[in-house]
Coordinates of C-alpha atoms in Angstrom, one line a residue:
Q1 CA -11.5 2.0 -13.8
V2 CA -10.5 -0.6 -11.3
Q3 CA -6.7 -0.8 -11.2
L4 CA -3.7 -1.4 -9.0
V5 CA -0.7 0.5 -9.5
E6 CA 2.7 -0.5 -7.7
S7 CA 5.5 1.9 -6.9
G8 CA 8.5 2.2 -4.6
G9 CA 11.0 -0.1 -6.3
G10 CA 14.6 0.5 -6.9
L11 CA 18.3 -0.6 -6.6
V12 CA 19.5 -0.9 -3.0
Q13 CA 22.5 -2.6 -1.5
A14 CA 22.1 -5.7 0.9
G15 CA 20.9 -4.8 4.3
N16 CA 19.3 -1.5 3.1
S17 CA 15.2 -1.1 3.0
L18 CA 12.6 -0.3 0.5
K19 CA 8.9 0.4 0.8
L20 CA 6.8 -0.6 -1.8
S21 CA 3.2 0.8 -2.4
C22 CA -0.1 -0.6 -4.0
R23 CA -2.6 1.9 -4.7
A24 CA -6.1 0.7 -5.5
S25 CA -8.7 2.3 -7.7
G26 CA -11.9 0.6 -6.8
R27 CA -12.2 -2.6 -4.8
T28 CA -10.5 -0.7 -1.9
S29 CA -12.0 -3.3 0.8
D30 CA -10.5 -6.2 -0.9
A31 CA -7.6 -8.5 0.3
I32 CA -4.3 -7.4 -1.1
G33 CA -1.4 -9.6 -1.6
W34 CA 2.1 -9.0 -2.8
F35 CA 4.1 -11.6 -4.8
R36 CA 7.6 -11.6 -6.5
Q37 CA 8.9 -13.3 -9.4
A38 CA 12.7 -13.6 -10.3
P39 CA 13.9 -14.5 -13.6
G40 CA 13.4 -18.1 -14.6
R41 CA 11.3 -18.6 -11.3
E42 CA 7.6 -19.0 -10.5
R43 CA 5.8 -16.3 -9.0
E44 CA 6.1 -16.4 -5.0
F45 CA 3.9 -15.5 -2.3
V46 CA 5.3 -12.7 -0.2
A47 CA 2.7 -11.4 2.2
A48 CA -1.2 -10.5 2.1
I49 CA -3.4 -8.4 4.3
S50 CA -7.1 -9.1 4.6
G51 CA -9.9 -6.6 4.1
S52 CA -10.0 -6.3 7.9
D53 CA -6.3 -5.8 8.1
S54 CA -5.2 -9.2 9.2
P55 CA -1.7 -10.0 7.8
T56 CA 0.0 -13.3 6.8
Y57 CA 3.4 -14.0 5.6
N58 CA 5.6 -16.3 3.7
P59 CA 7.9 -17.5 6.5
L60 CA 10.5 -18.6 4.1
S61 CA 10.9 -15.2 2.5
A62 CA 9.1 -12.4 4.5
Q63 CA 8.7 -13.3 8.2
G64 CA 10.6 -11.0 10.3
R65 CA 12.1 -8.8 7.4
F66 CA 8.8 -7.7 5.7
T67 CA 5.7 -5.9 7.1
I68 CA 2.5 -5.4 5.3
A69 CA 0.1 -2.6 6.3
R70 CA -3.0 -0.8 4.7
D71 CA -3.8 3.0 5.1
N72 CA -7.4 2.9 4.2
A73 CA -7.6 6.7 3.8
K74 CA -5.1 6.5 1.0
N75 CA -6.5 3.2 -0.6
T76 CA -2.9 2.0 -0.3
V77 CA -1.2 -1.2 1.0
Y78 CA 2.4 -1.0 1.9
L79 CA 5.1 -3.7 1.8
Q80 CA 8.1 -2.4 4.2
M81 CA 11.0 -4.6 3.3
N82 CA 14.2 -4.4 5.6
N83 CA 17.3 -6.1 5.7
L84 CA 17.1 -6.9 1.9
K85 CA 19.1 -9.5 0.5
P86 CA 20.3 -10.3 -3.1
E87 CA 17.9 -13.2 -3.2
D88 CA 15.0 -10.7 -2.7
T89 CA 15.8 -9.3 -6.3
A90 CA 12.6 -9.7 -8.2
V91 CA 9.6 -7.9 -9.8
Y92 CA 7.0 -7.4 -7.1
F93 CA 3.3 -7.5 -7.8
C94 CA 0.4 -6.6 -5.7
A95 CA -3.0 -8.3 -6.3
A96 CA -6.4 -8.0 -5.3
A97 CA -8.8 -10.5 -4.1
R98 CA -12.2 -11.0 -2.4
V99 CA -10.9 -13.3 0.1
M100 CA -7.3 -13.4 1.1
S101 CA -5.2 -16.1 -0.3
R102 CA -1.7 -17.3 -0.3
T103 CA -1.7 -18.4 -3.9
A104 CA -1.6 -16.4 -7.0
D105 CA -4.5 -18.1 -8.5
G106 CA -6.8 -16.8 -5.7
Y107 CA -6.2 -13.1 -6.9
D108 CA -8.2 -11.7 -10.0
L109 CA -6.6 -8.2 -10.3
W110 CA -3.2 -7.4 -10.7
G111 CA -0.8 -4.5 -10.8
Q112 CA 2.0 -4.1 -13.5
G113 CA 4.9 -4.9 -11.0
T114 CA 7.9 -2.8 -9.9
Q115 CA 11.4 -3.9 -10.0
V116 CA 13.5 -4.5 -7.0
T117 CA 17.0 -5.2 -7.3
V118 CA 19.4 -5.7 -4.2
S119 CA 23.3 -5.7 -5.0
S120 CA 25.6 -7.5 -2.6

């Protein structure tokens, strides 16, 4: 069964770090994107990595604080999030696509999401 499973979310204080994982079963060479959605807001692009390990970031939310990386041996893509802020609070989703995209409609397979809550 082809699926994506996120893990690693939780409750942290501002300034701390979290590392999210997205484990893929099948389609392991696809581009993987991370998105987030806060209550009452649209889903927002955070970062993505291509099948050839080229990353791209949302400069408004992730640049300089978040790092995306892929471990092909574990079929897993990670999102390392440092210096977290209360405005980073959201459900974080990973998604797969044949071609890397910065928009949600570019992805056709989604995980269930993992909650990240940052307290001030």
